[in-house]
Amino acid sequence: MYSKASELSFNNKFANLGHPNRIWTVSAIHGEHSQLVSVHRAVFDRFAPGDKLVYTGNYLGSKYAKPLETLDELIHYRSALVQRYGVPSDDVVFLRGVQEELFTKLQQLQFAPNPPQVVEWMTEKYPELDSILRAYDSSLAEAARTAREGILNLTRWSNTLKARIRAENGHENFFSDLRRAAFTEHKPKRGFAGNDNPPSNILFVHAGIDPARSLDQQGDSFWWASKNFNVMEPFLPFKSVVRGHDPELNGVHRGKACLSLAGNCGYGGKLVCAQLTGTGEILEILAA
């Protein structure tokens, strides 16, 4: 596992957390700026060198979201932690959620086989994307209208949207630096070898995984394979899988080999931040 994990750490799709002291893990935010600020205040003075901070995706969209304020808070908070504690910026990890994945697809809409159909599907299944587009002076309705006008107008719309993202300080880099998953990489304990060495590493994902696929073959499963997460068997070589978003809104749940931190923030619930040991034991769960 360790050689494979080391290979993945050089792949910008994944974040190798190494062997941290503690891991602060934040559930899906969905643009709830005030709840995010509350969690950030609770963590700031308790964060320490050797800790990691992992956000699990779906940062910006919901009915009452404040996308720009939320994204600016995330960017500035990482900078504040780095400056205060002298930690590397990659000690703060942002995973890609389904909202960020679909928002990226919208920026590439001119390459879709049937752009109007894509926008129609997104509007039906993920109407919260409209709040993100509106933050950048567009909307799903504008995307749908432009998609019907042809590739030329759609390309202009896409380029304009990208320019608006680029004009907001740090936003373009934020979206380009998102990771698909993160994992710890503890070295085997002395005296253990092969199957005698119990797994102690933790995998952090957005919504789920496909247990039948290896980590580097998950593809879109991090966003779509959320069913049966709470009854997962161990996903070897990991001791446990931690997620921050549950599409079925079942709330925080601890299973045999999994931890769902979905407090349903943005849907009337709480933003959850779990303080975990480096091997995944729960030290504390904060909720705002």
PDB file of C-alpha atoms in Angstrom:
ATOM      1  CA  MET A   1       0.000   0.000   0.000  1.00  0.00           C
ATOM      2  CA  TYR A   2       2.740   2.404   0.922  1.00  0.00           C
ATOM      3  CA  SER A   3       4.511   2.396  -2.423  1.00  0.00           C
ATOM      4  CA  LYS A   4       1.177   2.818  -4.188  1.00  0.00           C
ATOM      5  CA  ALA A   5       0.134   5.620  -1.856  1.00  0.00           C
ATOM      6  CA  SER A   6       3.439   7.336  -2.445  1.00  0.00           C
ATOM      7  CA  GLU A   7       2.802   7.196  -6.180  1.00  0.00           C
ATOM      8  CA  LEU A   8      -0.651   8.676  -5.695  1.00  0.00           C
ATOM      9  CA  SER A   9       0.733  11.493  -3.559  1.00  0.00           C
ATOM     10  CA  PHE A  10       2.437  12.831  -6.691  1.00  0.00           C
ATOM     11  CA  ASN A  11      -0.815  12.682  -8.592  1.00  0.00           C
ATOM     12  CA  ASN A  12      -2.706  15.944  -8.150  1.00  0.00           C
ATOM     13  CA  LYS A  13      -5.953  13.998  -7.932  1.00  0.00           C
ATOM     14  CA  PHE A  14      -5.108  12.813  -4.411  1.00  0.00           C
ATOM     15  CA  ALA A  15      -3.690  14.309  -1.218  1.00  0.00           C
ATOM     16  CA  ASN A  16      -1.281  12.260   0.872  1.00  0.00           C
ATOM     17  CA  LEU A  17      -1.690  13.426   4.477  1.00  0.00           C
ATOM     18  CA  GLY A  18       1.286  11.433   5.704  1.00  0.00           C
ATOM     19  CA  HIS A  19       1.055  10.551   9.409  1.00  0.00           C
ATOM     20  CA  PRO A  20      -0.594  13.545  11.086  1.00  0.00           C
ATOM     21  CA  ASN A  21      -1.133  14.113  14.794  1.00  0.00           C
ATOM     22  CA  ARG A  22      -4.768  15.088  14.355  1.00  0.00           C
ATOM     23  CA  ILE A  23      -7.099  15.554  11.399  1.00  0.00           C
ATOM     24  CA  TRP A  24      -9.801  18.201  11.529  1.00  0.00           C
ATOM     25  CA  THR A  25     -12.476  17.168   9.005  1.00  0.00           C
ATOM     26  CA  VAL A  26     -15.247  19.525   7.855  1.00  0.00           C
ATOM     27  CA  SER A  27     -18.486  18.304   6.337  1.00  0.00           C
ATOM     28  CA  ALA A  28     -20.132  19.773   3.225  1.00  0.00           C
ATOM     29  CA  ILE A  29     -20.699  23.521   3.732  1.00  0.00           C
ATOM     30  CA  HIS A  30     -23.212  24.346   0.977  1.00  0.00           C
ATOM     31  CA  GLY A  31     -22.533  28.076   1.146  1.00  0.00           C
ATOM     32  CA  GLU A  32     -23.533  28.475   4.813  1.00  0.00           C
ATOM     33  CA  HIS A  33     -21.016  31.220   5.530  1.00  0.00           C
ATOM     34  CA  SER A  34     -21.966  31.967   9.143  1.00  0.00           C
ATOM     35  CA  GLN A  35     -21.750  28.322  10.187  1.00  0.00           C
ATOM     36  CA  LEU A  36     -18.357  28.029   8.515  1.00  0.00           C
ATOM     37  CA  VAL A  37     -17.066  31.076  10.384  1.00  0.00           C
ATOM     38  CA  SER A  38     -18.255  29.551  13.677  1.00  0.00           C
ATOM     39  CA  VAL A  39     -16.396  26.314  13.002  1.00  0.00           C
ATOM     40  CA  HIS A  40     -13.278  28.184  11.925  1.00  0.00           C
ATOM     41  CA  ARG A  41     -13.253  30.195  15.138  1.00  0.00           C
ATOM     42  CA  ALA A  42     -13.608  27.031  17.219  1.00  0.00           C
ATOM     43  CA  VAL A  43     -10.665  25.362  15.474  1.00  0.00           C
ATOM     44  CA  PHE A  44      -8.211  28.234  14.966  1.00  0.00           C
ATOM     45  CA  ASP A  45      -6.595  28.419  18.418  1.00  0.00           C
ATOM     46  CA  ARG A  46      -6.551  24.623  18.759  1.00  0.00           C
ATOM     47  CA  PHE A  47      -4.896  23.799  15.459  1.00  0.00           C
ATOM     48  CA  ALA A  48      -1.230  22.869  15.847  1.00  0.00           C
ATOM     49  CA  PRO A  49       1.745  22.000  13.655  1.00  0.00           C
ATOM     50  CA  GLY A  50       1.438  18.355  12.709  1.00  0.00           C
ATOM     51  CA  ASP A  51      -2.345  18.632  12.309  1.00  0.00           C
ATOM     52  CA  LYS A  52      -4.188  18.456   8.993  1.00  0.00           C
ATOM     53  CA  LEU A  53      -7.440  20.127   7.958  1.00  0.00           C
ATOM     54  CA  VAL A  54      -9.614  18.392   5.360  1.00  0.00           C
ATOM     55  CA  TYR A  55     -12.723  19.905   3.751  1.00  0.00           C
ATOM     56  CA  THR A  56     -14.943  17.393   1.982  1.00  0.00           C
ATOM     57  CA  GLY A  57     -16.493  19.317  -0.934  1.00  0.00           C
ATOM     58  CA  ASN A  58     -19.808  20.972  -1.820  1.00  0.00           C
ATOM     59  CA  TYR A  59     -18.665  24.368  -0.637  1.00  0.00           C
ATOM     60  CA  LEU A  60     -20.944  26.899  -2.265  1.00  0.00           C
ATOM     61  CA  GLY A  61     -24.471  25.951  -3.290  1.00  0.00           C
ATOM     62  CA  SER A  62     -27.800  25.871  -1.440  1.00  0.00           C
ATOM     63  CA  LYS A  63     -31.036  27.855  -1.297  1.00  0.00           C
ATOM     64  CA  TYR A  64     -29.684  30.501   1.088  1.00  0.00           C
ATOM     65  CA  ALA A  65     -26.019  30.231   0.132  1.00  0.00           C
ATOM     66  CA  LYS A  66     -23.429  33.000   0.166  1.00  0.00           C
ATOM     67  CA  PRO A  67     -20.987  31.484  -2.345  1.00  0.00           C
ATOM     68  CA  LEU A  68     -18.455  34.296  -2.720  1.00  0.00           C
ATOM     69  CA  GLU A  69     -18.257  35.039   0.999  1.00  0.00           C
ATOM     70  CA  THR A  70     -17.875  31.332   1.745  1.00  0.00           C
ATOM     71  CA  LEU A  71     -15.125  30.808  -0.799  1.00  0.00           C
ATOM     72  CA  ASP A  72     -13.247  33.915   0.354  1.00  0.00           C
ATOM     73  CA  GLU A  73     -13.482  32.654   3.953  1.00  0.00           C
ATOM     74  CA  LEU A  74     -11.977  29.301   2.967  1.00  0.00           C
ATOM     75  CA  ILE A  75      -9.112  30.924   1.062  1.00  0.00           C
ATOM     76  CA  HIS A  76      -8.318  33.466   3.791  1.00  0.00           C
ATOM     77  CA  TYR A  77      -8.585  30.885   6.583  1.00  0.00           C
ATOM     78  CA  ARG A  78      -6.003  28.612   4.987  1.00  0.00           C
ATOM     79  CA  SER A  79      -3.687  31.591   4.611  1.00  0.00           C
ATOM     80  CA  ALA A  80      -4.215  32.560   8.277  1.00  0.00           C
ATOM     81  CA  LEU A  81      -3.366  29.043   9.494  1.00  0.00           C
ATOM     82  CA  VAL A  82      -0.231  28.932   7.364  1.00  0.00           C
ATOM     83  CA  GLN A  83       0.939  32.324   8.627  1.00  0.00           C
ATOM     84  CA  ARG A  84       0.173  31.700  12.302  1.00  0.00           C
ATOM     85  CA  TYR A  85       1.504  28.155  12.647  1.00  0.00           C
ATOM     86  CA  GLY A  86       4.121  28.074   9.904  1.00  0.00           C
ATOM     87  CA  VAL A  87       2.625  24.947   8.363  1.00  0.00           C
ATOM     88  CA  PRO A  88       2.768  24.091   4.649  1.00  0.00           C
ATOM     89  CA  SER A  89      -0.278  25.211   2.690  1.00  0.00           C
ATOM     90  CA  ASP A  90      -0.968  21.602   1.670  1.00  0.00           C
ATOM     91  CA  ASP A  91      -1.700  20.753   5.321  1.00  0.00           C
ATOM     92  CA  VAL A  92      -5.093  22.240   4.440  1.00  0.00           C
ATOM     93  CA  VAL A  93      -6.811  20.047   1.833  1.00  0.00           C
ATOM     94  CA  PHE A  94      -9.934  20.771  -0.199  1.00  0.00           C
ATOM     95  CA  LEU A  95     -11.724  17.807  -1.773  1.00  0.00           C
ATOM     96  CA  ARG A  96     -13.869  18.104  -4.883  1.00  0.00           C
ATOM     97  CA  GLY A  97     -17.591  17.668  -4.282  1.00  0.00           C
ATOM     98  CA  VAL A  98     -20.317  16.934  -6.798  1.00  0.00           C
ATOM     99  CA  GLN A  99     -21.173  20.654  -6.949  1.00  0.00           C
ATOM    100  CA  GLU A 100     -17.610  21.555  -7.924  1.00  0.00           C
ATOM    101  CA  GLU A 101     -17.514  18.715 -10.449  1.00  0.00           C
ATOM    102  CA  LEU A 102     -20.724  19.890 -12.121  1.00  0.00           C
ATOM    103  CA  PHE A 103     -19.653  23.539 -11.974  1.00  0.00           C
ATOM    104  CA  THR A 104     -16.509  22.527 -13.879  1.00  0.00           C
ATOM    105  CA  LYS A 105     -18.655  20.671 -16.421  1.00  0.00           C
ATOM    106  CA  LEU A 106     -20.718  23.820 -16.946  1.00  0.00           C
ATOM    107  CA  GLN A 107     -17.543  25.686 -17.871  1.00  0.00           C
ATOM    108  CA  GLN A 108     -16.917  23.042 -20.549  1.00  0.00           C
ATOM    109  CA  LEU A 109     -20.509  22.866 -21.751  1.00  0.00           C
ATOM    110  CA  GLN A 110     -19.648  23.608 -25.375  1.00  0.00           C
ATOM    111  CA  PHE A 111     -17.900  20.223 -25.575  1.00  0.00           C
ATOM    112  CA  ALA A 112     -20.914  18.215 -24.370  1.00  0.00           C
ATOM    113  CA  PRO A 113     -22.733  16.070 -26.985  1.00  0.00           C
ATOM    114  CA  ASN A 114     -26.098  17.648 -26.075  1.00  0.00           C
ATOM    115  CA  PRO A 115     -25.612  20.870 -24.045  1.00  0.00           C
ATOM    116  CA  PRO A 116     -29.347  21.724 -23.613  1.00  0.00           C
ATOM    117  CA  GLN A 117     -30.007  18.255 -22.222  1.00  0.00           C
ATOM    118  CA  VAL A 118     -27.068  18.560 -19.801  1.00  0.00           C
ATOM    119  CA  VAL A 119     -28.340  21.867 -18.419  1.00  0.00           C
ATOM    120  CA  GLU A 120     -31.878  20.499 -18.149  1.00  0.00           C
ATOM    121  CA  TRP A 121     -30.597  17.527 -16.120  1.00  0.00           C
ATOM    122  CA  MET A 122     -28.523  19.744 -13.825  1.00  0.00           C
ATOM    123  CA  THR A 123     -31.448  22.104 -13.288  1.00  0.00           C
ATOM    124  CA  GLU A 124     -33.702  19.204 -12.298  1.00  0.00           C
ATOM    125  CA  LYS A 125     -31.225  17.291 -10.136  1.00  0.00           C
ATOM    126  CA  TYR A 126     -28.970  20.049  -8.762  1.00  0.00           C
ATOM    127  CA  PRO A 127     -30.883  23.359  -8.738  1.00  0.00           C
ATOM    128  CA  GLU A 128     -28.452  24.665  -6.088  1.00  0.00           C
ATOM    129  CA  LEU A 129     -25.938  25.178  -8.899  1.00  0.00           C
ATOM    130  CA  ASP A 130     -27.961  28.267  -9.763  1.00  0.00           C
ATOM    131  CA  SER A 131     -26.777  29.968  -6.558  1.00  0.00           C
ATOM    132  CA  ILE A 132     -23.161  29.396  -7.602  1.00  0.00           C
ATOM    133  CA  LEU A 133     -23.714  30.706 -11.121  1.00  0.00           C
ATOM    134  CA  ARG A 134     -25.539  33.763  -9.778  1.00  0.00           C
ATOM    135  CA  ALA A 135     -22.525  34.577  -7.623  1.00  0.00           C
ATOM    136  CA  TYR A 136     -20.626  34.999 -10.910  1.00  0.00           C
ATOM    137  CA  ASP A 137     -23.440  36.987 -12.583  1.00  0.00           C
ATOM    138  CA  SER A 138     -25.015  34.141 -14.527  1.00  0.00           C
ATOM    139  CA  SER A 139     -27.712  31.506 -13.931  1.00  0.00           C
ATOM    140  CA  LEU A 140     -28.910  28.087 -14.988  1.00  0.00           C
ATOM    141  CA  ALA A 141     -31.603  29.808 -17.041  1.00  0.00           C
ATOM    142  CA  GLU A 142     -28.946  31.761 -18.943  1.00  0.00           C
ATOM    143  CA  ALA A 143     -26.940  28.572 -19.461  1.00  0.00           C
ATOM    144  CA  ALA A 144     -30.029  26.805 -20.823  1.00  0.00           C
ATOM    145  CA  ARG A 145     -30.878  29.664 -23.176  1.00  0.00           C
ATOM    146  CA  THR A 146     -27.300  29.945 -24.446  1.00  0.00           C
ATOM    147  CA  ALA A 147     -27.051  26.182 -24.899  1.00  0.00           C
ATOM    148  CA  ARG A 148     -29.937  26.364 -27.369  1.00  0.00           C
ATOM    149  CA  GLU A 149     -28.240  29.156 -29.347  1.00  0.00           C
ATOM    150  CA  GLY A 150     -25.337  27.036 -30.586  1.00  0.00           C
ATOM    151  CA  ILE A 151     -21.682  26.358 -29.935  1.00  0.00           C
ATOM    152  CA  LEU A 152     -20.398  29.858 -30.733  1.00  0.00           C
ATOM    153  CA  ASN A 153     -22.587  31.633 -28.178  1.00  0.00           C
ATOM    154  CA  LEU A 154     -22.062  28.846 -25.677  1.00  0.00           C
ATOM    155  CA  THR A 155     -18.292  29.229 -25.993  1.00  0.00           C
ATOM    156  CA  ARG A 156     -18.600  32.967 -25.393  1.00  0.00           C
ATOM    157  CA  TRP A 157     -20.749  32.315 -22.320  1.00  0.00           C
ATOM    158  CA  SER A 158     -18.246  29.792 -20.967  1.00  0.00           C
ATOM    159  CA  ASN A 159     -15.298  32.141 -21.519  1.00  0.00           C
ATOM    160  CA  THR A 160     -17.145  34.980 -19.805  1.00  0.00           C
ATOM    161  CA  LEU A 161     -17.904  32.758 -16.807  1.00  0.00           C
ATOM    162  CA  LYS A 162     -14.250  31.724 -16.546  1.00  0.00           C
ATOM    163  CA  ALA A 163     -13.164  35.369 -16.730  1.00  0.00           C
ATOM    164  CA  ARG A 164     -15.514  36.273 -13.876  1.00  0.00           C
ATOM    165  CA  ILE A 165     -14.078  33.445 -11.748  1.00  0.00           C
ATOM    166  CA  ARG A 166     -10.563  34.589 -12.602  1.00  0.00           C
ATOM    167  CA  ALA A 167     -11.396  38.144 -11.547  1.00  0.00           C
ATOM    168  CA  GLU A 168     -12.121  36.999  -7.975  1.00  0.00           C
ATOM    169  CA  ASN A 169      -8.848  36.767  -6.057  1.00  0.00           C
ATOM    170  CA  GLY A 170      -7.826  33.151  -5.523  1.00  0.00           C
ATOM    171  CA  HIS A 171     -10.990  31.557  -6.916  1.00  0.00           C
ATOM    172  CA  GLU A 172      -9.489  30.079 -10.081  1.00  0.00           C
ATOM    173  CA  ASN A 173      -6.641  28.489  -8.114  1.00  0.00           C
ATOM    174  CA  PHE A 174      -9.088  27.141  -5.554  1.00  0.00           C
ATOM    175  CA  PHE A 175     -11.112  25.246  -8.151  1.00  0.00           C
ATOM    176  CA  SER A 176      -8.010  23.961  -9.949  1.00  0.00           C
ATOM    177  CA  ASP A 177      -6.413  22.645  -6.731  1.00  0.00           C
ATOM    178  CA  LEU A 178      -9.318  20.488  -5.553  1.00  0.00           C
ATOM    179  CA  ARG A 179      -8.454  16.839  -4.824  1.00  0.00           C
ATOM    180  CA  ARG A 180     -10.573  13.768  -5.408  1.00  0.00           C
ATOM    181  CA  ALA A 181      -9.637  12.126  -2.104  1.00  0.00           C
ATOM    182  CA  ALA A 182      -7.122  12.276   0.723  1.00  0.00           C
ATOM    183  CA  PHE A 183      -5.498   9.534   2.785  1.00  0.00           C
ATOM    184  CA  THR A 184      -3.080   9.022   5.654  1.00  0.00           C
ATOM    185  CA  GLU A 185       0.071   6.983   5.182  1.00  0.00           C
ATOM    186  CA  HIS A 186       1.324   5.487   8.436  1.00  0.00           C
ATOM    187  CA  LYS A 187       4.365   3.267   8.247  1.00  0.00           C
ATOM    188  CA  PRO A 188       3.975  -0.396   9.315  1.00  0.00           C
ATOM    189  CA  LYS A 189       4.632  -0.977  13.014  1.00  0.00           C
ATOM    190  CA  ARG A 190       7.923  -2.654  13.836  1.00  0.00           C
ATOM    191  CA  GLY A 191       7.433  -6.353  14.387  1.00  0.00           C
ATOM    192  CA  PHE A 192       4.472  -6.599  12.049  1.00  0.00           C
ATOM    193  CA  ALA A 193       4.659  -7.855   8.502  1.00  0.00           C
ATOM    194  CA  GLY A 194       2.238  -8.764   5.732  1.00  0.00           C
ATOM    195  CA  ASN A 195      -1.233  -9.725   6.932  1.00  0.00           C
ATOM    196  CA  ASP A 196      -0.152  -9.475  10.561  1.00  0.00           C
ATOM    197  CA  ASN A 197      -0.002  -5.702  10.271  1.00  0.00           C
ATOM    198  CA  PRO A 198      -3.517  -4.314  10.896  1.00  0.00           C
ATOM    199  CA  PRO A 199      -4.543  -1.354   8.695  1.00  0.00           C
ATOM    200  CA  SER A 200      -4.394   2.044  10.384  1.00  0.00           C
ATOM    201  CA  ASN A 201      -4.784   4.397   7.429  1.00  0.00           C
ATOM    202  CA  ILE A 202      -7.853   6.537   6.774  1.00  0.00           C
ATOM    203  CA  LEU A 203      -9.379   7.552   3.442  1.00  0.00           C
ATOM    204  CA  PHE A 204     -11.298  10.845   3.152  1.00  0.00           C
ATOM    205  CA  VAL A 205     -13.861  11.228   0.361  1.00  0.00           C
ATOM    206  CA  HIS A 206     -16.747  13.470  -0.630  1.00  0.00           C
ATOM    207  CA  ALA A 207     -19.780  11.146  -0.700  1.00  0.00           C
ATOM    208  CA  GLY A 208     -18.716   7.541  -1.214  1.00  0.00           C
ATOM    209  CA  ILE A 209     -16.640   4.918  -2.990  1.00  0.00           C
ATOM    210  CA  ASP A 210     -17.135   1.826  -5.102  1.00  0.00           C
ATOM    211  CA  PRO A 211     -15.756  -1.020  -2.935  1.00  0.00           C
ATOM    212  CA  ALA A 212     -15.162  -3.130  -6.062  1.00  0.00           C
ATOM    213  CA  ARG A 213     -12.586  -0.666  -7.445  1.00  0.00           C
ATOM    214  CA  SER A 214      -9.123   0.245  -6.244  1.00  0.00           C
ATOM    215  CA  LEU A 215      -8.473   3.805  -5.109  1.00  0.00           C
ATOM    216  CA  ASP A 216      -6.882   4.911  -8.379  1.00  0.00           C
ATOM    217  CA  GLN A 217      -9.794   3.429 -10.370  1.00  0.00           C
ATOM    218  CA  GLN A 218     -12.653   5.152  -8.512  1.00  0.00           C
ATOM    219  CA  GLY A 219     -13.248   7.784 -11.190  1.00  0.00           C
ATOM    220  CA  ASP A 220     -16.598   9.489 -10.530  1.00  0.00           C
ATOM    221  CA  SER A 221     -17.424   7.109  -7.668  1.00  0.00           C
ATOM    222  CA  PHE A 222     -16.317   9.662  -5.076  1.00  0.00           C
ATOM    223  CA  TRP A 223     -19.426  11.682  -6.043  1.00  0.00           C
ATOM    224  CA  TRP A 224     -21.965   9.116  -7.174  1.00  0.00           C
ATOM    225  CA  ALA A 225     -21.313   5.875  -5.232  1.00  0.00           C
ATOM    226  CA  SER A 226     -22.946   6.942  -1.967  1.00  0.00           C
ATOM    227  CA  LYS A 227     -25.443   4.119  -1.463  1.00  0.00           C
ATOM    228  CA  ASN A 228     -24.799   1.614   1.335  1.00  0.00           C
ATOM    229  CA  PHE A 229     -21.974   3.763   2.687  1.00  0.00           C
ATOM    230  CA  ASN A 230     -23.106   3.391   6.298  1.00  0.00           C
ATOM    231  CA  VAL A 231     -22.857  -0.410   6.153  1.00  0.00           C
ATOM    232  CA  MET A 232     -19.528  -0.613   4.347  1.00  0.00           C
ATOM    233  CA  GLU A 233     -17.057  -3.380   5.021  1.00  0.00           C
ATOM    234  CA  PRO A 234     -13.382  -2.358   5.359  1.00  0.00           C
ATOM    235  CA  PHE A 235     -12.021  -0.883   2.132  1.00  0.00           C
ATOM    236  CA  LEU A 236      -8.547  -2.345   2.376  1.00  0.00           C
ATOM    237  CA  PRO A 237      -5.838  -1.238   2.824  1.00  0.00           C
ATOM    238  CA  PHE A 238      -7.733   1.447   4.749  1.00  0.00           C
ATOM    239  CA  LYS A 239      -9.019   1.040   8.277  1.00  0.00           C
ATOM    240  CA  SER A 240     -11.915   3.418   7.679  1.00  0.00           C
ATOM    241  CA  VAL A 241     -13.437   5.754   5.086  1.00  0.00           C
ATOM    242  CA  VAL A 242     -14.642   9.213   6.147  1.00  0.00           C
ATOM    243  CA  ARG A 243     -17.080  11.278   4.078  1.00  0.00           C
ATOM    244  CA  GLY A 244     -18.621  14.732   4.442  1.00  0.00           C
ATOM    245  CA  HIS A 245     -21.742  14.627   2.264  1.00  0.00           C
ATOM    246  CA  ASP A 246     -24.716  12.278   2.243  1.00  0.00           C
ATOM    247  CA  PRO A 247     -27.195  12.881  -0.636  1.00  0.00           C
ATOM    248  CA  GLU A 248     -29.859  11.041   1.390  1.00  0.00           C
ATOM    249  CA  LEU A 249     -29.413  13.416   4.382  1.00  0.00           C
ATOM    250  CA  ASN A 250     -29.199  10.670   7.001  1.00  0.00           C
ATOM    251  CA  GLY A 251     -26.990  12.674   9.337  1.00  0.00           C
ATOM    252  CA  VAL A 252     -23.831  11.806  11.237  1.00  0.00           C
ATOM    253  CA  HIS A 253     -23.226   8.063  11.469  1.00  0.00           C
ATOM    254  CA  ARG A 254     -20.399   5.789  12.586  1.00  0.00           C
ATOM    255  CA  GLY A 255     -20.228   2.358  10.981  1.00  0.00           C
ATOM    256  CA  LYS A 256     -17.922  -0.633  11.204  1.00  0.00           C
ATOM    257  CA  ALA A 257     -15.424   0.795   8.734  1.00  0.00           C
ATOM    258  CA  CYS A 258     -16.806   4.226   7.911  1.00  0.00           C
ATOM    259  CA  LEU A 259     -17.692   7.612   9.347  1.00  0.00           C
ATOM    260  CA  SER A 260     -20.297   9.874   7.744  1.00  0.00           C
ATOM    261  CA  LEU A 261     -19.987  13.455   8.988  1.00  0.00           C
ATOM    262  CA  ALA A 262     -22.893  14.805   6.934  1.00  0.00           C
ATOM    263  CA  GLY A 263     -24.673  17.177   9.286  1.00  0.00           C
ATOM    264  CA  ASN A 264     -26.870  18.367   6.392  1.00  0.00           C
ATOM    265  CA  CYS A 265     -25.605  21.934   6.485  1.00  0.00           C
ATOM    266  CA  GLY A 266     -27.477  23.920   3.837  1.00  0.00           C
ATOM    267  CA  TYR A 267     -30.578  21.755   4.290  1.00  0.00           C
ATOM    268  CA  GLY A 268     -31.584  22.929   7.749  1.00  0.00           C
ATOM    269  CA  GLY A 269     -28.848  20.970   9.539  1.00  0.00           C
ATOM    270  CA  LYS A 270     -25.478  21.687  11.120  1.00  0.00           C
ATOM    271  CA  LEU A 271     -21.975  22.106   9.785  1.00  0.00           C
ATOM    272  CA  VAL A 272     -19.899  19.374  11.393  1.00  0.00           C
ATOM    273  CA  CYS A 273     -16.187  19.345  12.134  1.00  0.00           C
ATOM    274  CA  ALA A 274     -14.674  16.178  13.572  1.00  0.00           C
ATOM    275  CA  GLN A 275     -11.382  16.171  15.417  1.00  0.00           C
ATOM    276  CA  LEU A 276      -9.801  12.783  14.694  1.00  0.00           C
ATOM    277  CA  THR A 277      -6.590  11.138  15.748  1.00  0.00           C
ATOM    278  CA  GLY A 278      -4.096  10.370  13.004  1.00  0.00           C
ATOM    279  CA  THR A 279      -5.528   6.857  12.829  1.00  0.00           C
ATOM    280  CA  GLY A 280      -9.179   7.904  12.735  1.00  0.00           C
ATOM    281  CA  GLU A 281     -10.451   7.678  16.310  1.00  0.00           C
ATOM    282  CA  ILE A 282     -12.973  10.402  17.154  1.00  0.00           C
ATOM    283  CA  LEU A 283     -11.685  12.894  19.722  1.00  0.00           C
ATOM    284  CA  GLU A 284     -14.508  15.417  19.360  1.00  0.00           C
ATOM    285  CA  ILE A 285     -17.324  16.417  17.032  1.00  0.00           C
ATOM    286  CA  LEU A 286     -18.123  20.118  16.739  1.00  0.00           C
ATOM    287  CA  ALA A 287     -21.357  21.353  15.180  1.00  0.00           C
ATOM    288  CA  ALA A 288     -22.390  24.892  14.254  1.00  0.00           C
TER     289      ALA A 288
END
